[in-house]
Amino acid sequence: MVNQPNSTSADEAPYIYCEDLFKIYKSEELEVVALRGLDLSVRSGEMMAIVGASGSGKSTLLNILAGLDQPSAGRVTVGTRDLLTATDEDLVDYRRSEVGFVWQQTGRNLIPYLTAVQNIEVPMILEGRSLSAARERAGHLLNAVGLAEKRDRKPTELSGGEQQRVAIGVALANDPPLLLADEPTGELDSATADEVFQVFRHLNADTGVTIVVVTHDREITARVDRVVAMRDGRTSTELVRHVQFSRGAGETIEEFAVVDHSGRLQIPREYLDQLGIERRARVDYVDGHVEVRPEHEPDQDEPPWKRR
Ligand code: ADP
Ligand code: MG
């Protein structure tokens, strides 16, 4: 395996793999490039989060991974499936067996006139399971999301967080290996959001389901293995949490710039501004590291407003 972007383990094939992924939305008079050369890889069994400003392409990426939309160019595979070349039929099959999805809008995840347990049964019955088998698994999933007592309530009789927990049960009804959630706690207060993240965490630990969550939640780094930040349709930085076993039970969070498959990395805007780097920079290998300097070194005798 050569040039695996963001690979967290060099000797394991990634479960989700995106390389130089593009998505262009075309309308009559304009084109929007929502993904512009995105690289990402996710290990099987990982629980990771994607963060980024509004419009950075998070939902576009998630919809592609969910098989709801197809990219314009690049590579994207989930397991052994190639989502770029998949036919509509392949995608229907993929959505049914490989992936569960939770939306931000609680109302979009559940059928309003069905109870919690019935909502979870629906995807199984559509797959041809018997009602008794569906009921048994729905009960098990309600337990897993901590809502066994509220099985007969309808969505309007549940809080927002409870509705999202039922939605997780619906998404996992047919036991997909991948769970995707697009801002699942976006409409919840922070205590309720916490409960939802705990459910993700438990399910990930208990069943090994791979989880990718898009979120605005500031405290997300404490709750997942890895956080990847998106900017302008690409991954830009990556936060990785390390648990230290040596000196006490400490945790450190390290931030890395993502190096893509062709060696590009983004230098944070504020560093470029501080250094006065505009269109070109000097890049030198010095003593085991790389230095990036402005094209013209600032002249210390000149007043700051004249420096370049
Ligand atoms: P995020 O989820 O990070 O807020 P999105 O993936 O929704 O970002 O959007 C990325 C960019 O693509 C935005 O500029 C958005 O306006 C545009 N976009 C998203 N969906 C469509 C669409 N169906 N048609 C045209 N442009 C779209
Ligand atoms: Mg979005």
GROMACS .gro file of N, CA and C and ligand atoms in nm, residues 25 32 34 53-61, ligand 1:
model
   63
   25TYR      N    1  -2.157   2.025  -0.855
   25TYR     CA    2  -2.301   2.040  -0.877
   25TYR      C    3  -2.318   2.136  -0.992
   32VAL      N    4  -2.094   2.445  -0.891
   32VAL     CA    5  -2.039   2.455  -0.757
   32VAL      C    6  -1.949   2.333  -0.734
   34ALA      N    7  -1.814   2.124  -0.481
   34ALA     CA    8  -1.837   2.100  -0.337
   34ALA      C    9  -1.724   2.017  -0.277
   53ALA      N   10  -1.654   2.432   0.864
   53ALA     CA   11  -1.751   2.540   0.851
   53ALA      C   12  -1.865   2.497   0.758
   54SER      N   13  -1.975   2.567   0.770
   54SER     CA   14  -2.088   2.542   0.682
   54SER      C   15  -2.044   2.566   0.536
   55GLY      N   16  -2.081   2.475   0.449
   55GLY     CA   17  -2.045   2.489   0.307
   55GLY      C   18  -1.912   2.426   0.271
   56SER      N   19  -1.845   2.360   0.368
   56SER     CA   20  -1.713   2.303   0.339
   56SER      C   21  -1.723   2.167   0.269
   57GLY      N   22  -1.843   2.113   0.255
   57GLY     CA   23  -1.859   1.989   0.177
   57GLY      C   24  -1.886   1.865   0.261
   58LYS      N   25  -1.915   1.884   0.391
   58LYS     CA   26  -1.933   1.769   0.481
   58LYS      C   27  -2.053   1.683   0.438
   59SER      N   28  -2.166   1.746   0.415
   59SER     CA   29  -2.286   1.669   0.378
   59SER      C   30  -2.269   1.605   0.241
   60THR      N   31  -2.201   1.675   0.151
   60THR     CA   32  -2.176   1.619   0.018
   60THR      C   33  -2.097   1.489   0.032
   61LEU      N   34  -1.993   1.492   0.114
   61LEU     CA   35  -1.912   1.371   0.136
   61LEU      C   36  -1.996   1.260   0.198
  309ADP     P1   37  -2.170   2.140   0.456
  309ADP     O1   38  -2.249   2.018   0.485
  309ADP     O2   39  -2.027   2.132   0.500
  309ADP     O3   40  -2.235   2.265   0.508
  309ADP     P2   41  -2.245   2.091   0.179
  309ADP     O4   42  -2.181   1.964   0.141
  309ADP     O5   43  -2.388   2.090   0.212
  309ADP     O6   44  -2.160   2.158   0.297
  309ADP     O7   45  -2.223   2.196   0.061
  309ADP     C1   46  -2.098   2.222   0.000
  309ADP     C2   47  -2.117   2.320  -0.116
  309ADP     O8   48  -2.193   2.260  -0.218
  309ADP     C3   49  -2.192   2.447  -0.076
  309ADP     O9   50  -2.137   2.553  -0.148
  309ADP     C4   51  -2.333   2.417  -0.119
  309ADP    O10   52  -2.401   2.537  -0.148
  309ADP     C5   53  -2.313   2.333  -0.243
  309ADP     N1   54  -2.422   2.237  -0.265
  309ADP     C6   55  -2.459   2.137  -0.182
  309ADP     N2   56  -2.560   2.064  -0.236
  309ADP     C7   57  -2.587   2.120  -0.356
  309ADP     C8   58  -2.681   2.093  -0.463
  309ADP     N3   59  -2.766   1.991  -0.454
  309ADP     N4   60  -2.678   2.173  -0.571
  309ADP     C9   61  -2.591   2.275  -0.582
  309ADP     N5   62  -2.500   2.306  -0.486
  309ADP    C10   63  -2.498   2.232  -0.376
   0.00000   0.00000   0.00000
